[in-house]
Tab-separated table of C-alpha atoms in Angstrom:
chain	number	residue	atom	x	y	z
A	187	MET	CA	-8.427	27.632	-13.346
A	188	ARG	CA	-8.310	30.596	-15.368
A	189	VAL	CA	-11.592	30.628	-17.656
A	190	PRO	CA	-11.677	33.391	-20.072
A	191	ALA	CA	-14.074	36.201	-19.754
A	192	GLY	CA	-17.410	35.478	-21.673
A	193	VAL	CA	-16.630	31.586	-21.890
A	194	ARG	CA	-18.985	29.240	-20.153
A	195	ALA	CA	-16.927	25.814	-19.237
A	196	GLY	CA	-17.659	22.516	-17.529
A	197	TYR	CA	-14.704	20.345	-16.942
A	198	VAL	CA	-13.896	16.976	-15.132
A	199	VAL	CA	-10.897	14.756	-14.600
A	200	TYR	CA	-11.601	11.066	-13.480
A	201	ASP	CA	-8.790	9.153	-12.329
A	202	ARG	CA	-9.232	5.376	-13.266
A	203	GLU	CA	-6.381	4.324	-10.993
A	204	ARG	CA	-7.583	6.023	-7.851
A	205	ARG	CA	-11.281	5.422	-9.005
A	206	GLN	CA	-12.516	8.968	-8.297
A	207	VAL	CA	-12.983	12.297	-9.833
A	208	VAL	CA	-9.811	14.471	-9.126
A	209	VAL	CA	-10.801	17.872	-10.839
A	210	ARG	CA	-14.175	19.148	-11.522
A	211	SER	CA	-16.035	22.503	-12.078
A	212	GLY	CA	-19.443	22.927	-13.744
A	213	GLU	CA	-19.476	19.223	-14.371
A	214	ARG	CA	-23.301	19.105	-14.634
A	215	ARG	CA	-23.833	22.217	-16.965
A	216	THR	CA	-25.322	21.358	-20.022
A	217	PHE	CA	-23.844	22.113	-23.623
A	218	ARG	CA	-24.949	21.171	-27.006
A	219	SER	CA	-22.824	18.216	-27.737
A	220	ALA	CA	-21.558	18.843	-31.393
A	221	SER	CA	-19.610	15.650	-32.349
A	222	VAL	CA	-19.043	14.372	-29.032
A	223	VAL	CA	-22.184	12.606	-29.256
A	224	LYS	CA	-20.816	10.343	-31.933
A	225	ILE	CA	-19.392	8.179	-29.191
A	226	LEU	CA	-23.158	7.438	-27.963
A	227	ILE	CA	-24.145	7.048	-31.546
A	228	ALA	CA	-21.427	4.307	-32.222
A	229	LEU	CA	-22.172	2.706	-28.764
A	230	ASP	CA	-25.844	2.461	-29.614
A	231	PHE	CA	-25.065	1.211	-33.149
A	232	LEU	CA	-22.965	-1.679	-31.838
A	233	ARG	CA	-25.195	-2.824	-28.960
A	234	GLY	CA	-26.084	-6.285	-29.551
A	235	ARG	CA	-23.848	-6.839	-32.526
A	236	GLU	CA	-21.457	-9.712	-32.593
A	237	ARG	CA	-19.584	-8.588	-35.622
A	238	VAL	CA	-19.160	-5.385	-37.864
A	239	THR	CA	-19.191	-5.771	-41.600
A	240	ALA	CA	-16.801	-3.896	-43.951
A	241	GLU	CA	-19.667	-1.818	-45.039
A	242	GLU	CA	-20.541	-0.763	-41.434
A	243	LEU	CA	-16.884	-0.418	-40.585
A	244	ALA	CA	-16.360	2.121	-43.509
A	245	VAL	CA	-19.220	4.377	-41.794
A	246	LEU	CA	-17.887	3.885	-38.264
A	247	ARG	CA	-14.173	4.652	-38.990
A	248	PRO	CA	-14.663	8.154	-40.644
A	249	MET	CA	-17.167	9.220	-37.961
A	250	LEU	CA	-14.753	8.248	-35.091
A	251	ARG	CA	-11.386	9.110	-36.661
A	252	SER	CA	-12.409	12.222	-38.629
A	253	SER	CA	-15.570	13.318	-37.296
A	254	ASP	CA	-17.419	12.783	-40.377
A	255	ASP	CA	-20.967	14.281	-40.111
A	256	GLY	CA	-22.584	12.519	-43.018
A	257	ALA	CA	-21.826	9.193	-41.424
A	258	ALA	CA	-23.112	10.318	-38.090
A	259	THR	CA	-26.432	11.366	-39.965
A	260	ARG	CA	-26.452	7.940	-41.365
A	261	LEU	CA	-26.377	6.283	-38.319
A	262	TRP	CA	-28.513	8.708	-36.542
A	263	ARG	CA	-31.407	7.898	-38.661
A	264	LEU	CA	-30.827	4.162	-38.797
A	265	GLY	CA	-31.074	4.248	-34.986
A	266	GLY	CA	-34.337	6.320	-34.633
A	267	GLN	CA	-32.651	9.700	-33.859
A	268	ARG	CA	-33.774	10.798	-30.309
A	269	ALA	CA	-34.318	7.106	-29.353
A	270	ILE	CA	-30.704	6.735	-29.674
A	271	ILE	CA	-30.162	9.092	-26.806
A	272	GLU	CA	-33.095	7.612	-24.834
A	273	ARG	CA	-31.472	4.186	-24.865
A	274	MET	CA	-27.961	5.480	-24.010
A	275	VAL	CA	-29.234	7.444	-20.933
A	276	ARG	CA	-30.681	4.074	-19.682
A	277	VAL	CA	-27.921	1.964	-20.553
A	278	VAL	CA	-25.057	4.108	-19.493
A	279	GLY	CA	-26.754	5.725	-16.537
A	280	LEU	CA	-26.598	9.383	-17.825
A	281	ARG	CA	-28.116	12.144	-15.665
A	282	ASP	CA	-27.842	15.369	-17.523
A	283	THR	CA	-28.137	14.150	-21.132
A	284	ALA	CA	-31.257	14.834	-23.371
A	285	PRO	CA	-32.209	14.451	-27.093
A	286	PRO	CA	-32.117	17.420	-29.276
A	287	PRO	CA	-35.236	19.631	-29.191
A	288	ALA	CA	-38.340	17.949	-30.702
A	289	GLU	CA	-38.394	20.525	-33.311
A	290	ARG	CA	-35.190	19.544	-34.721
A	291	PRO	CA	-35.158	15.884	-34.659
A	292	GLY	CA	-32.151	15.430	-36.896
A	293	PHE	CA	-29.885	17.740	-35.328
A	294	TRP	CA	-27.691	15.005	-33.363
A	295	GLY	CA	-25.319	17.910	-32.498
A	296	TYR	CA	-27.966	19.406	-30.518
A	297	THR	CA	-27.986	16.640	-27.910
A	298	ALA	CA	-27.689	18.098	-24.480
A	299	LEU	CA	-24.807	16.733	-22.261
A	300	SER	CA	-22.547	17.662	-19.380
A	301	ALA	CA	-18.912	16.939	-18.725
A	302	MET	CA	-19.733	14.589	-16.172
A	303	ASP	CA	-21.981	12.441	-18.508
A	304	VAL	CA	-19.174	12.415	-20.963
A	305	ALA	CA	-16.842	10.852	-18.344
A	306	ARG	CA	-19.484	8.510	-17.594
A	307	ALA	CA	-19.914	7.580	-21.109
A	308	TYR	CA	-16.156	6.904	-21.324
A	309	ARG	CA	-16.283	4.850	-18.152
A	310	TYR	CA	-18.932	2.784	-19.676
A	311	LEU	CA	-16.801	2.404	-22.815
A	312	LEU	CA	-13.689	1.213	-20.881
A	313	GLU	CA	-15.125	-0.751	-18.015
A	314	ARG	CA	-18.595	-2.160	-18.852
A	315	ALA	CA	-19.021	-2.276	-22.672
A	316	PRO	CA	-18.387	-5.610	-24.567
A	317	ALA	CA	-14.584	-5.884	-25.187
A	318	ALA	CA	-15.099	-5.879	-29.091
A	319	HIS	CA	-17.058	-2.750	-28.888
A	320	ARG	CA	-14.361	-1.127	-26.593
A	321	ASP	CA	-11.530	-2.046	-28.855
A	322	LEU	CA	-13.271	-0.914	-31.904
A	323	ILE	CA	-14.228	2.388	-30.736
A	324	MET	CA	-11.106	3.073	-28.757
A	325	GLY	CA	-9.058	1.904	-31.524
A	326	GLU	CA	-10.447	4.357	-33.987
A	327	LEU	CA	-10.316	7.027	-31.499
A	328	ARG	CA	-6.510	6.389	-30.953
A	329	LYS	CA	-6.146	7.034	-34.579
A	330	ALA	CA	-7.966	10.545	-34.631
A	331	THR	CA	-6.658	12.281	-37.759
A	332	ARG	CA	-5.440	16.053	-37.635
A	333	CYS	CA	-7.979	17.029	-39.998
A	334	GLY	CA	-11.774	16.337	-39.830
A	335	THR	CA	-13.659	15.593	-42.913
A	336	ASP	CA	-14.792	19.256	-42.915
A	337	ARG	CA	-11.318	20.406	-42.913
A	338	TYR	CA	-11.513	21.818	-39.447
A	339	ASP	CA	-8.143	21.181	-37.395
A	340	GLN	CA	-9.155	18.534	-34.725
A	341	TYR	CA	-5.815	18.860	-32.692
A	342	PHE	CA	-6.914	21.542	-30.094
A	343	GLY	CA	-7.417	20.842	-26.262
A	344	ILE	CA	-5.997	17.653	-25.359
A	345	PRO	CA	-3.584	17.092	-28.421
A	346	ARG	CA	-2.125	20.451	-28.007
A	347	ALA	CA	-2.040	20.335	-24.104
A	348	VAL	CA	-1.235	16.915	-22.985
A	349	PRO	CA	1.686	14.613	-23.989
A	350	ARG	CA	0.908	11.285	-25.653
A	351	PRO	CA	-0.501	8.735	-25.268
A	352	TRP	CA	-4.057	10.073	-25.697
A	353	VAL	CA	-7.377	9.247	-27.250
A	354	VAL	CA	-9.761	11.711	-28.205
A	355	LYS	CA	-13.136	12.784	-29.728
A	356	GLN	CA	-13.584	16.475	-30.286
A	357	GLY	CA	-16.494	18.571	-30.825
A	358	TRP	CA	-17.037	21.910	-32.613
A	359	SER	CA	-20.144	23.869	-33.860
A	360	GLY	CA	-20.918	27.348	-34.725
A	361	PHE	CA	-17.821	28.397	-36.629
A	362	GLY	CA	-19.399	27.975	-40.113
A	363	ASP	CA	-19.396	25.019	-42.513
A	364	VAL	CA	-15.960	25.964	-44.046
A	365	PRO	CA	-13.002	26.888	-41.901
A	366	ALA	CA	-11.314	30.133	-42.533
A	367	THR	CA	-8.074	28.426	-42.544
A	368	PRO	CA	-8.438	24.885	-43.682
A	369	CYS	CA	-6.665	22.321	-41.814
A	370	ARG	CA	-3.573	20.642	-43.455
A	371	ALA	CA	-2.692	17.117	-42.414
A	372	GLU	CA	1.253	17.665	-42.493
A	373	GLY	CA	2.825	18.528	-39.238
A	374	GLY	CA	1.831	18.966	-35.646
A	375	VAL	CA	1.243	16.629	-33.332
A	376	ARG	CA	-29.858	14.203	-14.251
A	377	THR	CA	-31.958	14.555	-17.679
A	378	VAL	CA	-33.004	18.316	-18.065
A	379	SER	CA	-36.536	19.172	-19.860
A	380	ALA	CA	-35.108	22.477	-21.361
A	381	PRO	CA	-31.424	22.216	-21.498
A	382	ASP	CA	-29.411	25.307	-22.332
A	383	LEU	CA	-27.753	24.628	-25.791
A	384	GLY	CA	-26.073	28.072	-26.301
A	385	LEU	CA	-27.788	28.422	-29.710
A	386	GLY	CA	-26.134	31.311	-31.462
A	387	ARG	CA	-22.608	30.823	-29.847
A	388	PRO	CA	-20.093	28.520	-30.839
A	389	VAL	CA	-18.864	25.496	-28.778
A	390	LEU	CA	-15.689	23.853	-28.729
A	391	HIS	CA	-15.022	20.525	-26.905
A	392	THR	CA	-12.197	18.249	-26.004
A	393	THR	CA	-12.598	14.807	-24.453
A	394	GLY	CA	-10.638	11.887	-24.344
A	395	VAL	CA	-8.582	9.385	-22.327
A	396	VAL	CA	-4.985	10.168	-21.458
A	397	GLY	CA	-1.867	8.588	-19.878
A	398	GLU	CA	-0.308	5.162	-19.668
A	399	GLY	CA	-2.847	2.395	-19.285
A	400	ASP	CA	-5.833	5.068	-20.237
A	401	ARG	CA	-5.476	6.359	-16.811
A	402	TRP	CA	-7.363	9.699	-16.898
A	403	ILE	CA	-10.612	10.528	-18.448
A	404	VAL	CA	-10.395	14.333	-19.528
A	405	VAL	CA	-13.649	16.199	-20.490
A	406	VAL	CA	-13.448	19.990	-21.179
A	407	LEU	CA	-16.770	21.595	-22.601
A	408	THR	CA	-16.939	25.158	-23.732
A	409	LEU	CA	-19.314	27.775	-24.918
A	410	HIS	CA	-17.640	30.859	-26.549
A	411	PRO	CA	-19.051	34.472	-27.167
A	412	ALA	CA	-20.867	34.825	-30.377
A	413	GLY	CA	-18.389	35.826	-33.163
A	414	SER	CA	-15.613	33.950	-31.601
A	415	SER	CA	-13.225	32.622	-34.504
A	416	PHE	CA	-12.211	28.968	-34.358
A	417	GLN	CA	-8.534	29.783	-33.779
A	418	VAL	CA	-9.360	31.883	-30.673
A	419	ALA	CA	-11.673	29.559	-29.260
A	420	ALA	CA	-8.947	26.583	-29.956
A	421	ARG	CA	-6.328	28.831	-28.043
A	422	ARG	CA	-8.772	29.326	-25.033
A	423	LEU	CA	-9.584	25.654	-24.864
A	424	THR	CA	-6.349	24.410	-25.254
A	425	SER	CA	-5.112	26.709	-22.417
A	426	LEU	CA	-7.767	25.636	-20.102
A	427	THR	CA	-7.131	22.062	-21.067
A	428	ARG	CA	-3.468	22.228	-19.977
A	429	GLN	CA	-4.463	23.757	-16.597
A	430	VAL	CA	-6.898	21.218	-15.996
A	431	HIS	CA	-4.352	18.432	-16.956
A	432	GLN	CA	-1.746	20.041	-14.626
A	433	ALA	CA	-4.485	20.026	-11.674
A	434	ALA	CA	-5.008	16.378	-12.051
A	435	ASN	CA	-1.309	15.641	-11.964
A	436	ARG	CA	-0.445	17.576	-8.493
């Protein structure tokens, strides 16, 4: 794979039909999660629940579909912040995932995770989670909106590089609170003690499940040079994702 100079990447493709990893590189490198951790937040919130109220769904839906940060913060506080990650590490069997630094307990996006652990989370969701929880989370991710609630364009990586059907949960951090070019909806398609979060450098991640029958779990995590624009980082990530997907289909 051609990883651009100055970019740190970790990626993995798991083939659910063959039940094996078919593409991998840097799969255990840790990155700060950005919004990818919202999958774990949702799984933890739903644990032990037999039904979800309309009020609860009104929080889960924008968090999963449109990566709403306010909704994530509400559920993060409700679940005990770092305790969410500690529970999910045990329940899912994560190896490289760690809660945010102790001095920043409210920063859910500073959770450390690896590409392999994200793939494990998707496998748990698809293969072991209660059917109702799987259907809710996957159903919302299938309806991922073009624009996030912060007006960043979510259609980078998998949505640009891989033909439908796909399900995605994207992540971005370090590009500013307001995008330079706001998204327009119309058109287009092992736990570590001191993880490297790449603070000061932007991250951009694309994760999801692609293909008929949700065959492939695809995870591509990237850390970009300081000062990289969102548009440039998105092009880099999309190109890498296309290569990774093509390699999985050889």
